[in-house]
Structures are given as structure tokens and as C-alpha cells.
């Protein structure tokens, strides 16, 4: 005679099978071959077989199940995860001997279909307003919607991507942020859909009841489990922060009975037979109202109910599906109160262990904690698609004491996110590269980065909370998100080191009332026409005009001679043209708003400065090399420039005058000038550090990290101690033909005694260089205090650094 056995489909976790083994029921586990950390100890429940469930229901799985049935004559089929519900149902339907199990569970897999079934019930507690919608349809009539309401995917569970929408702006925010994240999450999954549910917002406490349903439809329901959700602890999502039992409703017999009727009627409305059900509902001011039903046990419910009630739900499920009487509970009252906290990080971040463990252990009733995530892996909120990864268990003599302990965990900074320490400041960073948040003391700050997906780096993903947007210059697209984040965890300063992020950063700083650079300063630097107007009436005035046509350019040429034409808001040598005669204007590609200014002759330099609360400091002057007319693409930089004291003082005085005139308050500035004899002309200025690795040359020669020093000063944190590595540096840009071997060229460049680093773009070799982004690569050179500076200067003057062909 075969011993009692149960087939378990898919993975199982510790805490979900121990009752079966204690009862002498053999678990036949077909484990999922895909890697996961949330899996039971194989030494305690050895897998009977392995199967890749990503393949879905196949003849292979059906044949495997048939063989196990013939060999063991198991009488129940159990699954414990939402992801295995559909496969389990299909598997039972494919084998006549199992066809009485898991019937109609497809009604639970589509929340829209669930609602339709509930609407047919006579129980008013199942009547909740719900509409199947598409996000684009909602955006066509945002002012007509019944705010507040819930938006949720129709085919996901665990509160994934569930959002309460309070107004049209939050709806637009959902479209721009949560909706793309949801699409990425479901991409390739079997149950993906473009449909959402718009549901009535049910305000109240969250509860659940798990049920076992025999093949003939007999329903057995088990003790209520209460849920503390994100909104209960002051957060904006619907994460299940904790679950515990006995319920706070346990002592109210009438209300308890009504809740169990809701669960039974929900199961009947869905037509479930030979399966189990996890019924979630909200206790509102008007009584319980249904949320949803899953054809599986609730998360951690088997473990929680066993610990509190001494009731083996796994055995109950097996007996119910086998058509056998359920085991009798040891008593009708709980032995103790038991609960599990599963705190989520507030934003996407890298897990680095559990913080403040001693505080957790000191909480009354603490039992143990365990994590299903390793340091270095990503964690985040449930609204971003993350599921439970940290578990903390408590046991108390009564529910009130237990609930107090569970809620106390919300005050513990388990992921070191809160800026409670005076040294941890919250920085809002708009765009930019890794250099904006990568330095030795950056761990003293918490970063929220607004970034464009194409510009997002792995380093940024690991070291900042992210707000993704298609265009950082379009503040309207993400301003409401920033305001909401500021309400949840205030920012201490906002800054940008990216040209497109400068104006949004200053605008946000004014709105939030936090440290930021002057909006006037940024606007003057970004608009080249405004910049020229700022200089009018000073000794640095240069003839200029706004132009829209070649005729305008010819008129200017006739009056002022050779000129430069550039976009009003351009950067990186893009759209810059030198003209000296009327014929040069014939093919002038004028697009958008353009500026023409008198050509300033002489040697070109840039000045690297730092403003801290309106106090300006010149860090150094860079000698610039360009390709000359017509495009003036920069081909190299030397830092610091080789200048006599008088010239250096003259340049520094001019830039300090300019920074004051602009009212520059915070951060670096990169100011380009030309000197021709006694004449100094400003070319342009930007309230950011210089590109082309100039920021790095400044850092390595002066010891001042521009981003680090700016952010530290803005937040009152001590600045990093300056430590210079070199006395002089240079960068040279490379031009190579398409036959050049990039590996040989790279090795050749690094053999130079002063070479520090080389970077090449092989895909651009042989292509013309019309602007900065067309350049083929660069070599960075450095001269230490003990090196021969004359040899260094001779080396960086060598023409082969600018033109490297196959022969080199």
C-alpha cells in the first residue's frame, strides 16, 4: 500500500511543507530548475524532479506527472506561487485522474474577470466599482475621472505596480514612470497585457482569509490574517509591510462571521473547486469589501498560522484536495500572536546588509531575521516590481503587543536610507556623468538622480535613487515627481553639472527653497545672446546681433568684418562657423535662433572657477587648441596654461568681474576667453565644469574635486581634503583613418612616458570631425612633481598627438 503523498508543482519555501512531513505525507516536489534564493532546503525536502517552468505546460511535464501518479498514487496537487497556478490547472486538466482538481482557477488570473464574477454575487460586500481601462484612454479625459482611484495591472499580484491616483498630474506621472517600468517588468512573461484596472479606492484596514476547497466545492476557511500596508506606516505604496494573526477583528463575532461569508461567497462566485484560495479584503467604514482572490496560499500564511494557531494549513490543503476530512485544530484559540515584517527600501538601491540590527533585536518579541538577497544585489519598493527580500519575525502574548512591535520596525532604518545622521544629506542631481557623484566621500550623501535612460550608467544605478525622464531639460515632465519625493524625504540641495540640467536645477531650487545656483546666472550663461547683452557697456563688449538669414549675416559682415555664427543655446562646437566674406554665408545652415558676433582673434583659454555661496575662486587657466576655421573644434587642452604672472592676473580679474556680474552663487564655471595683445574678449561661459576631462585635470593637479566641493559646501558638510597628484596635465584628441588598428594605436599611445590613459572610438575612425562628438578618441597625459616639465611640454607640442594614422 502506498504511503500518502502529494505532488507539489514548482518551488516551495521553508515553513510551507513541515506539516506534511510530520503527518507522514510524502511531498513529491517538481522543483523549478530556474535559479532562485526563495527555496526550501533540499536536504529537508529533496526534489523528486526538476523542470524549467518557463517552458510552460509541455508534454514533458505531463508525462513526468503521469509517471509519478502511476508510481505514487498521490491524491493532491499543491502549488504555492502565483506563477505556477495556470500550469498546475492545465496539468490537472490534461490528466483525467486529476481533472477534478484546480477547476476554474483561470477566473483568478485576470482581475477584470474576477470583478465580473463578483458582480454576479448577491453579497453586497463583493460589489466594488471596477473598470478595465487603458492608460492612453484615461489620458484623453483626465478631468472626468473619479479621483481618488486605484490603478493596478490586471494580471499581477503582491501589490506590484499598484498606485493610488489623486489627480490628473499623478495620472500623467504614472504614464511617464510606472507604466514604462511595468511594461519592462512583464516583457516576455506569459501573462502580459496592456490593460489596467481602475478601481474604487477602498480606505480602511487590510485583511485576508485563506480557504481550502474540496473537489465537490466544500469550503473550509481558516483564521484571519491582518496586513499592515505601506499607507499604514506613512508611505505612498501598498506594500505588505507586515502580516500577523490573530486578527484585531477576532473578538467581534458578528464582524468575523461577515468577513468569512465574504471569503466563502468570493470563492463561490469564482466557481473554484479542488483548489485553495487566498482572499484579500479591506475593512471600510461600511464593512468589509473584496479586493481580490488568488488560487494559492497567501504569502507566509502557512507559517504564520502554524506558529500562532498550531494549525497545519499544508496538511489541510492536502486533505481538502484529496476529499478527506481536515485535521482537527489543537484548540479553538490561538496559542500566541505571531507576525512577520517584510520592509521594503523606499527607492531602488544596492543592498549592503541589514542596518541597526541591534535595535531590531531589542524590540519586544523579536525571534529572528533572514534575507533572500545578497549584498551587491538590487532592492527597491514593491511599486517598482520588487518582491519580499527581508523577513523579521516576532512573537508576543497578545495581538496589541505584537502589532506595536511590528510597527516599531517602521522606525528602524534597516537599509540606511534616512538622513537622520547630520552627515547624510539628500542631494537632487539633474543629469550628468558619473563624475557628479563619484568621489571618495560621496558616501556621506544620499543622491536622487534625474536622468535620461540613454545616459544612465551602471554606477549611477548602484549609487543613486533614480527618476527617469526622456529629456532632463523638460522640467514639466518630472517636476511633480520631484515635489512628491521632496515631501517624502526633503532634499538639502539641487545641482547639475550637465548643460541641459542647469536651468531645471535652478528652477527646482527656487520652488523647493533649497540650496541652488542663481537662475539668472544660469540663464545668462545658457543664452549666448543674453550673455552678450550682459557685457554691453563694459570694456568687454563685442559687436553682436541675432540673425535669422544669410542676408542678416552679410549685413553684419559689411559693418564689423570677420565673424562667428553660432546657435544661441548651442554647445560642444556644434553649429559654430567662422565667416569672413559674403560668399561664406551662401551655405550657412541657420536653424533655430542664431547669434553672430565679431570674430575675436588671439590665443584661446578657458578659466576654471568655483563659486561657493557667491565667493569665487579661480582654480586655474586652461590653454585651448582648436582645429581653426570653419568649425573651431577643440583638439586639446593644457592645464594649467603656461602664462606670465601679469597675463594670469589679468585673466583672473576679468573672470571674477564676470562671475559677480552674473550673480553666480554655487558651483563651477567654465569661462572661455581670447587674448590678443592688450585686448581680452569673453567667448562664452557655462555654469558647469569644463568638458573634455578638464574637470579631471583640475582635480588631479589642484586636489579640488569640483562636484564634491560644491555639494559639500551647499550642505554645510566639510569638503574633502585637497590632494594633488600632478603639477601639469594635457589632453590631446586623436584623428585616425579607417584603416588604423585601434589596439595597436591604443598600445602606441600608452607607451608614451607621460601617458595616463587613452580612449578610442573605433567606429568613428576615418569620419570627418565637424564637432566635438565626432572626435576619434583622446590620450590624457600627466606630469608629476619629479618629472621633467620641459620634456612634458615638448611632448604635448608634438604634432603626432593630433594626427595618428596607420603609419604610427
PDB file of C-alpha atoms in Angstrom, residues 341-347 350-361 389-392 408-420:
ATOM      1  CA  UNK A 341       7.655  42.139   8.876  1.00  0.00           C
ATOM      2  CA  UNK A 342       8.956  42.446   5.306  1.00  0.00           C
ATOM      3  CA  UNK A 343      10.251  46.024   4.979  1.00  0.00           C
ATOM      4  CA  UNK A 344      10.968  47.390   1.504  1.00  0.00           C
ATOM      5  CA  UNK A 345      13.533  50.001   0.549  1.00  0.00           C
ATOM      6  CA  UNK A 346      11.890  53.306  -0.323  1.00  0.00           C
ATOM      7  CA  UNK A 347      13.792  53.611  -3.615  1.00  0.00           C
ATOM      8  CA  UNK A 350      22.059  48.343  -3.749  1.00  0.00           C
ATOM      9  CA  UNK A 351      21.587  46.033  -0.773  1.00  0.00           C
ATOM     10  CA  UNK A 352      24.505  46.262   1.659  1.00  0.00           C
ATOM     11  CA  UNK A 353      23.115  44.249   4.534  1.00  0.00           C
ATOM     12  CA  UNK A 354      20.670  44.975   7.356  1.00  0.00           C
ATOM     13  CA  UNK A 355      21.418  48.088   9.387  1.00  0.00           C
ATOM     14  CA  UNK A 356      20.583  48.767  13.031  1.00  0.00           C
ATOM     15  CA  UNK A 357      20.230  45.042  13.750  1.00  0.00           C
ATOM     16  CA  UNK A 358      20.700  45.658  17.476  1.00  0.00           C
ATOM     17  CA  UNK A 359      17.657  47.957  17.505  1.00  0.00           C
ATOM     18  CA  UNK A 360      15.602  45.251  15.809  1.00  0.00           C
ATOM     19  CA  UNK A 361      16.750  42.558  18.220  1.00  0.00           C
ATOM     20  CA  UNK A 389      13.578  40.142   0.310  1.00  0.00           C
ATOM     21  CA  UNK A 390      13.899  40.674   4.091  1.00  0.00           C
ATOM     22  CA  UNK A 391      11.880  38.878   6.786  1.00  0.00           C
ATOM     23  CA  UNK A 392      11.757  39.746  10.510  1.00  0.00           C
ATOM     24  CA  UNK A 408       8.166  49.761  15.616  1.00  0.00           C
ATOM     25  CA  UNK A 409      10.228  48.269  12.768  1.00  0.00           C
ATOM     26  CA  UNK A 410       8.996  51.105  10.550  1.00  0.00           C
ATOM     27  CA  UNK A 411      11.041  53.478  12.716  1.00  0.00           C
ATOM     28  CA  UNK A 412      14.233  51.468  12.193  1.00  0.00           C
ATOM     29  CA  UNK A 413      16.358  52.494   9.212  1.00  0.00           C
ATOM     30  CA  UNK A 414      17.079  48.923   8.116  1.00  0.00           C
ATOM     31  CA  UNK A 415      18.559  49.967   4.752  1.00  0.00           C
ATOM     32  CA  UNK A 416      20.411  53.108   5.950  1.00  0.00           C
ATOM     33  CA  UNK A 417      18.137  55.356   3.861  1.00  0.00           C
ATOM     34  CA  UNK A 418      17.101  58.045   6.296  1.00  0.00           C
ATOM     35  CA  UNK A 419      19.126  61.230   6.547  1.00  0.00           C
ATOM     36  CA  UNK A 420      18.748  61.287  10.327  1.00  0.00           C
TER      37      UNK A 420
END
